[in-house]
PDB file of C-alpha atoms in Angstrom:
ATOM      1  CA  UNK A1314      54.802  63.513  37.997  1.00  0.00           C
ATOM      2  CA  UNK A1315      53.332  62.299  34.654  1.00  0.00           C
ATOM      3  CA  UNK A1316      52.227  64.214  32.065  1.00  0.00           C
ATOM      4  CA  UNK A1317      48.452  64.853  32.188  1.00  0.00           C
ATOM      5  CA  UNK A1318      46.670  65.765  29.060  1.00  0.00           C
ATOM      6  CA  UNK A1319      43.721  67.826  28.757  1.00  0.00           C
ATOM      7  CA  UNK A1320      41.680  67.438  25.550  1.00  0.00           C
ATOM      8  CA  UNK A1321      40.451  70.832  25.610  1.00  0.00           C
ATOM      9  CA  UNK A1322      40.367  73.936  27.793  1.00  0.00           C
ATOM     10  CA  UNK A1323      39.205  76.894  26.042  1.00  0.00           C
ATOM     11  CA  UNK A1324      38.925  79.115  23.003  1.00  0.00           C
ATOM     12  CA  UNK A1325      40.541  82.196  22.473  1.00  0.00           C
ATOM     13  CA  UNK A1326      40.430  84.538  19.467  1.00  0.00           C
ATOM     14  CA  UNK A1327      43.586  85.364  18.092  1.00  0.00           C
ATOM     15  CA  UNK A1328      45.729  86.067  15.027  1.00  0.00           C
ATOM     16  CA  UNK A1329      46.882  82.762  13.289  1.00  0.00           C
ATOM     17  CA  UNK A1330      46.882  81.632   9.425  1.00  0.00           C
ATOM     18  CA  UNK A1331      43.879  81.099   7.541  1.00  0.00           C
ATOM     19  CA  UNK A1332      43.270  77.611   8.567  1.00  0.00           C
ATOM     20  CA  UNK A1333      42.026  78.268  11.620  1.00  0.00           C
ATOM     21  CA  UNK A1334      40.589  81.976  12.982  1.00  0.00           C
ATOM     22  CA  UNK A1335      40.614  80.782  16.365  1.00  0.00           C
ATOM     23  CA  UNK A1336      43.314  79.009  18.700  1.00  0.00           C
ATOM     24  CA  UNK A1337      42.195  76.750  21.452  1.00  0.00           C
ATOM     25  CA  UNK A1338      43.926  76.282  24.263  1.00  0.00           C
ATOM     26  CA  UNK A1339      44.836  73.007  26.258  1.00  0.00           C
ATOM     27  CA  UNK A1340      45.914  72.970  29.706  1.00  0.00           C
ATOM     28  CA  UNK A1341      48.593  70.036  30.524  1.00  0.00           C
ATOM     29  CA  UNK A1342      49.869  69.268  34.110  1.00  0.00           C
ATOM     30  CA  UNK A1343      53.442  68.645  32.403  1.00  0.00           C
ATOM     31  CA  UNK A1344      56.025  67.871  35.856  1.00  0.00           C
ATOM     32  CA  UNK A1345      55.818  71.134  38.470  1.00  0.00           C
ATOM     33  CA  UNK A1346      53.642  73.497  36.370  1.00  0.00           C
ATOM     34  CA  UNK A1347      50.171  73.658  34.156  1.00  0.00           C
ATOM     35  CA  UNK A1348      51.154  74.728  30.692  1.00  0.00           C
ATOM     36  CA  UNK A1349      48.272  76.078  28.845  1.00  0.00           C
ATOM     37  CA  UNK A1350      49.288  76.448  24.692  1.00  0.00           C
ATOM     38  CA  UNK A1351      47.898  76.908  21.472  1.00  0.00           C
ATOM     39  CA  UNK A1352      46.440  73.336  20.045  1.00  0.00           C
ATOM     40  CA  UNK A1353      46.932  74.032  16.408  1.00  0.00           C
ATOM     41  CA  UNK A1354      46.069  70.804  14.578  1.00  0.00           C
ATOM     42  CA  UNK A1355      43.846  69.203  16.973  1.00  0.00           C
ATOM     43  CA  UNK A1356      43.368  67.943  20.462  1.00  0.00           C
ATOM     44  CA  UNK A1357      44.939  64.464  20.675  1.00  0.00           C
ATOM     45  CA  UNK A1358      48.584  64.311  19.375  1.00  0.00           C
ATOM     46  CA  UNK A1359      49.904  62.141  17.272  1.00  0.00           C
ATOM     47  CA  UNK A1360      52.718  60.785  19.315  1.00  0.00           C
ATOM     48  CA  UNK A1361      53.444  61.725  22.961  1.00  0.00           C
ATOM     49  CA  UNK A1362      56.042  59.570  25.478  1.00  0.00           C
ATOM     50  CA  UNK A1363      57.864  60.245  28.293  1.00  0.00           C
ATOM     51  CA  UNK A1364      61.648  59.233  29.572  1.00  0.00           C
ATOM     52  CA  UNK A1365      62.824  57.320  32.683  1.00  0.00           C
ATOM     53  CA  UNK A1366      64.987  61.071  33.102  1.00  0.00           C
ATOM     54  CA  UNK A1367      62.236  63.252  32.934  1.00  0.00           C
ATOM     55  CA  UNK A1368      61.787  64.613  29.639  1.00  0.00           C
ATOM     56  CA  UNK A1369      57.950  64.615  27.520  1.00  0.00           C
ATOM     57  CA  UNK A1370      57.538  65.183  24.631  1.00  0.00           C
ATOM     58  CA  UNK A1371      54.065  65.724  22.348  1.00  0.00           C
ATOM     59  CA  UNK A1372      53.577  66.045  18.439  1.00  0.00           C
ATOM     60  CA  UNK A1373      51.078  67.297  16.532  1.00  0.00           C
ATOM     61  CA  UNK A1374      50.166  67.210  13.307  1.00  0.00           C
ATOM     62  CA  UNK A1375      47.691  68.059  10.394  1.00  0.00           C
ATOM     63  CA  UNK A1376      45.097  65.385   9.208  1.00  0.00           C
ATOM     64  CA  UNK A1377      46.714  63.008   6.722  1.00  0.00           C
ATOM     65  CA  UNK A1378      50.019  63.659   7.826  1.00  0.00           C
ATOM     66  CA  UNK A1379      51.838  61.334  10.282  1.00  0.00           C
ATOM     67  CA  UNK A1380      54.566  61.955  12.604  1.00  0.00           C
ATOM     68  CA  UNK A1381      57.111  59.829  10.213  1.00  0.00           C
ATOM     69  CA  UNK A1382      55.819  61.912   7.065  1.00  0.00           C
ATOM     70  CA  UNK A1383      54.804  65.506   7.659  1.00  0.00           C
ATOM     71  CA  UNK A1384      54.652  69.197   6.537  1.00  0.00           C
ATOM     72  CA  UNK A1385      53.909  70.987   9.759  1.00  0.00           C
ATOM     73  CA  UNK A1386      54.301  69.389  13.172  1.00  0.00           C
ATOM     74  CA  UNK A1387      53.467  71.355  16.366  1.00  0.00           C
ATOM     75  CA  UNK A1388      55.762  69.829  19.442  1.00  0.00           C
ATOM     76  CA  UNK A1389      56.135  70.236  23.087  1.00  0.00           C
ATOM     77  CA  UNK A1390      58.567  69.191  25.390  1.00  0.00           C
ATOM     78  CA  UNK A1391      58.871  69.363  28.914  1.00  0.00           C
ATOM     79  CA  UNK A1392      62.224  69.038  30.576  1.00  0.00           C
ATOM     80  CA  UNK A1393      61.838  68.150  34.829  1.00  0.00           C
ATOM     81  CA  UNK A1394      64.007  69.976  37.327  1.00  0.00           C
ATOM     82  CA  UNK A1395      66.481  71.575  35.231  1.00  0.00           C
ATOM     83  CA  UNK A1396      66.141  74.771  36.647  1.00  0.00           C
ATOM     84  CA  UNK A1397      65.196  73.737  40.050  1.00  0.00           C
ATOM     85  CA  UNK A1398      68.515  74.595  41.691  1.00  0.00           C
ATOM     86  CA  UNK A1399      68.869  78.428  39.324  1.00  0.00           C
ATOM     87  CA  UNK A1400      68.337  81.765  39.884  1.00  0.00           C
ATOM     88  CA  UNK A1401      66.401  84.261  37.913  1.00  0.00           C
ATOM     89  CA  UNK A1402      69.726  85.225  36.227  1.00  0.00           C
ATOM     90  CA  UNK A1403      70.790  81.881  35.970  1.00  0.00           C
ATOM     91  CA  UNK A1404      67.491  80.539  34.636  1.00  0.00           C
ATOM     92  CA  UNK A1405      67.560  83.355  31.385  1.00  0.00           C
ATOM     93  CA  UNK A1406      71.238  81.852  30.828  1.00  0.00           C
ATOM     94  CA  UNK A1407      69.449  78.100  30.827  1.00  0.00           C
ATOM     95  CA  UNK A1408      66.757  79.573  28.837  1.00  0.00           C
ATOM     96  CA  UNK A1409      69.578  80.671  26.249  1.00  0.00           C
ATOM     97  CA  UNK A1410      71.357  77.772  26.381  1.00  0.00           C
ATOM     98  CA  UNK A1411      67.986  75.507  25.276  1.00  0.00           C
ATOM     99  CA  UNK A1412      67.650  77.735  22.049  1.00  0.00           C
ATOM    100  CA  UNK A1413      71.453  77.726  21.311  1.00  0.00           C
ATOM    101  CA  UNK A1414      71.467  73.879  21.241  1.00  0.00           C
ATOM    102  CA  UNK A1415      68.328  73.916  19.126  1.00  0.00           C
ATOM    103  CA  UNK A1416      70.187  75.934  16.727  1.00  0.00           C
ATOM    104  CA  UNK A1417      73.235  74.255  17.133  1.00  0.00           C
ATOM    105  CA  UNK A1418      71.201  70.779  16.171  1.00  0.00           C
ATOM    106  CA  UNK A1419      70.068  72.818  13.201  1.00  0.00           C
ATOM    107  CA  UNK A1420      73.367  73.034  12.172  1.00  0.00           C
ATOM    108  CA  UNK A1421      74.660  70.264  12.214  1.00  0.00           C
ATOM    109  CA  UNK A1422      71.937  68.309  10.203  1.00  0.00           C
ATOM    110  CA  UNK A1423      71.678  71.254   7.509  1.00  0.00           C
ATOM    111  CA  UNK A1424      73.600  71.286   4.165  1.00  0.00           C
ATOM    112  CA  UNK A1425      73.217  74.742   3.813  1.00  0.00           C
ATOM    113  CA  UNK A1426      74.069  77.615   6.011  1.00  0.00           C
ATOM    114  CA  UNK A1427      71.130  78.426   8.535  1.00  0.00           C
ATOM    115  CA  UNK A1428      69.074  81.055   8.693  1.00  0.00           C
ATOM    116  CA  UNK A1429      68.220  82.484  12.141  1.00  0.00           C
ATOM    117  CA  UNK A1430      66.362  85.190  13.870  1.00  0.00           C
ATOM    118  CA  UNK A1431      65.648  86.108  17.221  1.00  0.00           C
ATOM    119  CA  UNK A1432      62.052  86.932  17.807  1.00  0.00           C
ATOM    120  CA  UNK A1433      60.778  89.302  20.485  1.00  0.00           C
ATOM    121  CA  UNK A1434      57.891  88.307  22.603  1.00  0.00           C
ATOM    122  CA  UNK A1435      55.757  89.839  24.586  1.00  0.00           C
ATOM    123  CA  UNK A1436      53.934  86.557  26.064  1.00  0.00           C
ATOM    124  CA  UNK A1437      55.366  83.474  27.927  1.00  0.00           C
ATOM    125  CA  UNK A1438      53.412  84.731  31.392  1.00  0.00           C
ATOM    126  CA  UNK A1439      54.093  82.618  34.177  1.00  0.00           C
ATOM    127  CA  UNK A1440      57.670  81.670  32.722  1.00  0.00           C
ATOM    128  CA  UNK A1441      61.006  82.976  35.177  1.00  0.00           C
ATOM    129  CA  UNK A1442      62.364  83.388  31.195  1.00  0.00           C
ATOM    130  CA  UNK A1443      61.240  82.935  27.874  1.00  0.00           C
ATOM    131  CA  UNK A1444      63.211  83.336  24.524  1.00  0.00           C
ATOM    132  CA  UNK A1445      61.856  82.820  20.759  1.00  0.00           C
ATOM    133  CA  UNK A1446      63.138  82.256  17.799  1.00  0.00           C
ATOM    134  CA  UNK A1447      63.112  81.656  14.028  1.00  0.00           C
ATOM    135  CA  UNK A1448      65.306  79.200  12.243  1.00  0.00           C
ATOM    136  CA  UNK A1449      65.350  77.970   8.768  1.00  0.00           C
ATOM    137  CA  UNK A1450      67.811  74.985   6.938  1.00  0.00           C
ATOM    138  CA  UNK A1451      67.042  75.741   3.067  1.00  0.00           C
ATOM    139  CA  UNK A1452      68.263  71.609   2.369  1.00  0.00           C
ATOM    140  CA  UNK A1453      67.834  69.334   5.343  1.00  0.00           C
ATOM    141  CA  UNK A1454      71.325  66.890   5.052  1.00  0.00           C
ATOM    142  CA  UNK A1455      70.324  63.954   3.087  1.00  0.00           C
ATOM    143  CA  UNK A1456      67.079  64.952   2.016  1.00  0.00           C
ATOM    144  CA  UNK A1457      65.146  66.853  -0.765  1.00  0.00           C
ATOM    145  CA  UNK A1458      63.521  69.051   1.434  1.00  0.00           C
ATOM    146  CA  UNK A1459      63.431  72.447   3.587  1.00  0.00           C
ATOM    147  CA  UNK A1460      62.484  72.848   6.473  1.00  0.00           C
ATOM    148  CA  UNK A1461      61.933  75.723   9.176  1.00  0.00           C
ATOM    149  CA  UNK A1462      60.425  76.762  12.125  1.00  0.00           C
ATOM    150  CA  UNK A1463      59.405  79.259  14.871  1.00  0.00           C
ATOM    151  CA  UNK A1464      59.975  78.152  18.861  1.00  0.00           C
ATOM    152  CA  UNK A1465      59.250  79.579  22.471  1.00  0.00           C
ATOM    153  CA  UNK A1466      61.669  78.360  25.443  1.00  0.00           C
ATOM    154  CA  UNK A1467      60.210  78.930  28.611  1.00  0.00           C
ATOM    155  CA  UNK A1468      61.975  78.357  31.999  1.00  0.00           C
ATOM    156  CA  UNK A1469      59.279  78.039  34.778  1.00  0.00           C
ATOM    157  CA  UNK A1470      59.890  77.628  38.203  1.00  0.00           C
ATOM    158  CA  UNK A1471      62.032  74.502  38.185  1.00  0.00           C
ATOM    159  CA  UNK A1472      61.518  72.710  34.817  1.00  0.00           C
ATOM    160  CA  UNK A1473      61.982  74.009  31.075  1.00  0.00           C
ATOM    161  CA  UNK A1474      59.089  73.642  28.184  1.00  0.00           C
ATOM    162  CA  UNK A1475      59.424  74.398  24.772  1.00  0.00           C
ATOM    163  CA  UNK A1476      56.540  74.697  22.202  1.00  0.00           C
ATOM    164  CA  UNK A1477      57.559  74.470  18.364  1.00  0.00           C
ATOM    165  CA  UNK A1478      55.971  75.036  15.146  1.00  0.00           C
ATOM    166  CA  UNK A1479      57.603  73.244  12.181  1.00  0.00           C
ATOM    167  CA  UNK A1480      57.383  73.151   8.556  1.00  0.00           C
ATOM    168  CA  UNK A1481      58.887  71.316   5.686  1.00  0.00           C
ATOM    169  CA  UNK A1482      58.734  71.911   1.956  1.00  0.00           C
ATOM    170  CA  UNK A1483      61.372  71.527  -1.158  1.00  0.00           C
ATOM    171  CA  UNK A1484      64.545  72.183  -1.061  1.00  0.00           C
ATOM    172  CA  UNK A1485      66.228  75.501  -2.304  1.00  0.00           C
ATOM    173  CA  UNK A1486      69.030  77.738  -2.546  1.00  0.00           C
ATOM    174  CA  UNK A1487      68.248  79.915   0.212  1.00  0.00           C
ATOM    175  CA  UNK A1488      64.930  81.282   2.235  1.00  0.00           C
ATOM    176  CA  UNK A1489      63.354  84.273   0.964  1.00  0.00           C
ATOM    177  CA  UNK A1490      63.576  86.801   4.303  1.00  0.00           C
ATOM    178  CA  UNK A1491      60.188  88.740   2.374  1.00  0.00           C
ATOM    179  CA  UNK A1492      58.588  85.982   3.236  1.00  0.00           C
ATOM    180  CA  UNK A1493      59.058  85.589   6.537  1.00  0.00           C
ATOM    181  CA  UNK A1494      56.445  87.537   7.887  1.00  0.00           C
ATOM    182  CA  UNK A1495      53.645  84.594   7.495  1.00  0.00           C
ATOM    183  CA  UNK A1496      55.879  83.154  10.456  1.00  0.00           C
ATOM    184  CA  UNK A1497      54.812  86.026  12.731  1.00  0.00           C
ATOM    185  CA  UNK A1498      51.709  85.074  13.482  1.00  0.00           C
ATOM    186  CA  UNK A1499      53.194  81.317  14.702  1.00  0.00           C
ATOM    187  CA  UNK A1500      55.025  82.503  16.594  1.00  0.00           C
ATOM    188  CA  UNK A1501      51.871  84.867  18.306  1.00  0.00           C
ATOM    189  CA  UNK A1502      50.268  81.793  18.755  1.00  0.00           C
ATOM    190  CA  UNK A1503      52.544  79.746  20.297  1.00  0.00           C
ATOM    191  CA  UNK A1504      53.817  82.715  23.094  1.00  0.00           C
ATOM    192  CA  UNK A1505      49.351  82.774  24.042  1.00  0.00           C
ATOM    193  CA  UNK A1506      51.449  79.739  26.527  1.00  0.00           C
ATOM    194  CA  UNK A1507      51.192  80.682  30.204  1.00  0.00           C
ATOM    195  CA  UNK A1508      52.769  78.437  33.028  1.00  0.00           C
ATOM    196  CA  UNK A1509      50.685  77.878  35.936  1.00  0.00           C
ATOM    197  CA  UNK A1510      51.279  76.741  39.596  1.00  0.00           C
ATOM    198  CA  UNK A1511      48.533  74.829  41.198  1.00  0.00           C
ATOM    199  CA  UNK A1512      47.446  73.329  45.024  1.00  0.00           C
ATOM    200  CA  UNK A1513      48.397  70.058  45.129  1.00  0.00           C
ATOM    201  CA  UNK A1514      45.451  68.135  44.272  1.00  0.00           C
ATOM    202  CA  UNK A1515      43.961  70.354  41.771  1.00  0.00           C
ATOM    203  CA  UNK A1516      42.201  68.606  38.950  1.00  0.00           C
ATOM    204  CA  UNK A1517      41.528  69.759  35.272  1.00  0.00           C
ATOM    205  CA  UNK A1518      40.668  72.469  34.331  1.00  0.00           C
ATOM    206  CA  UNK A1519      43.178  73.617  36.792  1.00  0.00           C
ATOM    207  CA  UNK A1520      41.100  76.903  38.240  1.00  0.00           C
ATOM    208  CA  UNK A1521      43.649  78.923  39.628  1.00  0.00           C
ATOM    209  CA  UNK A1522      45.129  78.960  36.200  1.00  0.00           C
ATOM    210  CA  UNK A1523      41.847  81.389  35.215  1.00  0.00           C
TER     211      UNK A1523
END
């Protein structure tokens, strides 16, 4: 099944940075599930496609900024069937294994050592799993710039999602872990995220979502 997108479902009050005091909320029929998530730079991305394999993928970003030249970038990707054939235990270990080779990317395009931080969250409803994390590469390989961010893996019933919020600025020695606590509130946003099952046939807004 296609991706569906929803321009708008929804706001919600919540506790995000000062550009916005409240989050709306978008519903997307992304493969076996409804995701409804955060929309924190708008309602239409800026660049969403989809592969022959099964795997969508959505970007957001700020006005002015483009997906080839940006500071912050909210993503989502949606990953069909890979959990179809796991248990609950063996969909936490998939879960685990999505954030591991998200770090593990991280690594291998950073010039400096990364910084990285479990997060524990108390959202992700819906999700069989869910795992979040921080991570931060203080010099991006090749570049003059930094660049960090906060990210929620959820396992649903038989496909994976993942929701991102990124950043870039200049390069440095190393993060500042005082500082980290403007990321908490990202990442509070990102885990409002609830998967959904719905009849087949259900159209947007996707009721039995409410």
């Amino acid at each position: 099944m296609r991706a569906k997108f929803l321009s708008i479902a929804v706001l919600v009050a919540s506790s995000v940075p000062a550009q916005a005091q409240d989050v709306m909320l978008a519903r997307e029929q992304l493969y076996g599930q409804v995701l409804e998530h955060p929309l924190v730079f708008g309602v239409e991305p800026a660049f969403h496609a989809e592969r022959a394999d099964g795997f969508y993928l959505m970007e957001w970003v700020p006005e002015g900024q483009s997906v080839e030249d940006w500071q912050q970038m909210q993503t989502i990707t949606a990953h069909r069937a890979v959990g179809s054939n796991h248990g609950d235990d063996q969909a936490a270990a998939l879960g685990e294994n999505i954030a591991v080779n998200f770090l593990t990317g991280y690594r291998d395009n950073c010039a400096t050592e990364v910084d990285a931080l479990p997060l524990p969250i108390t959202g992700a409803q819906g999700a069989r799993a869910a795992f979040a994390a921080y991570m931060g590469c203080s010099q991006v390989r090749g570049t003059d710039h930094a660049e960090e961010m906060v990210i929620l893996v959820m396992v649903g019933a038989s496909d994976s999602y993942t929701l991102q919020w990124a950043e870039r600025s200049p390069a440095r020695a190393a993060f500042d872990r005082e500082a980290f606590s403007r990321w908490r509130p990202r990442i509070e946003a990102l885990t409002l995220a609830h998967l959904c099952t719905v009849p087949d046939g259900e159209e947007p807004p996707y009721p039995s979502c409410n």
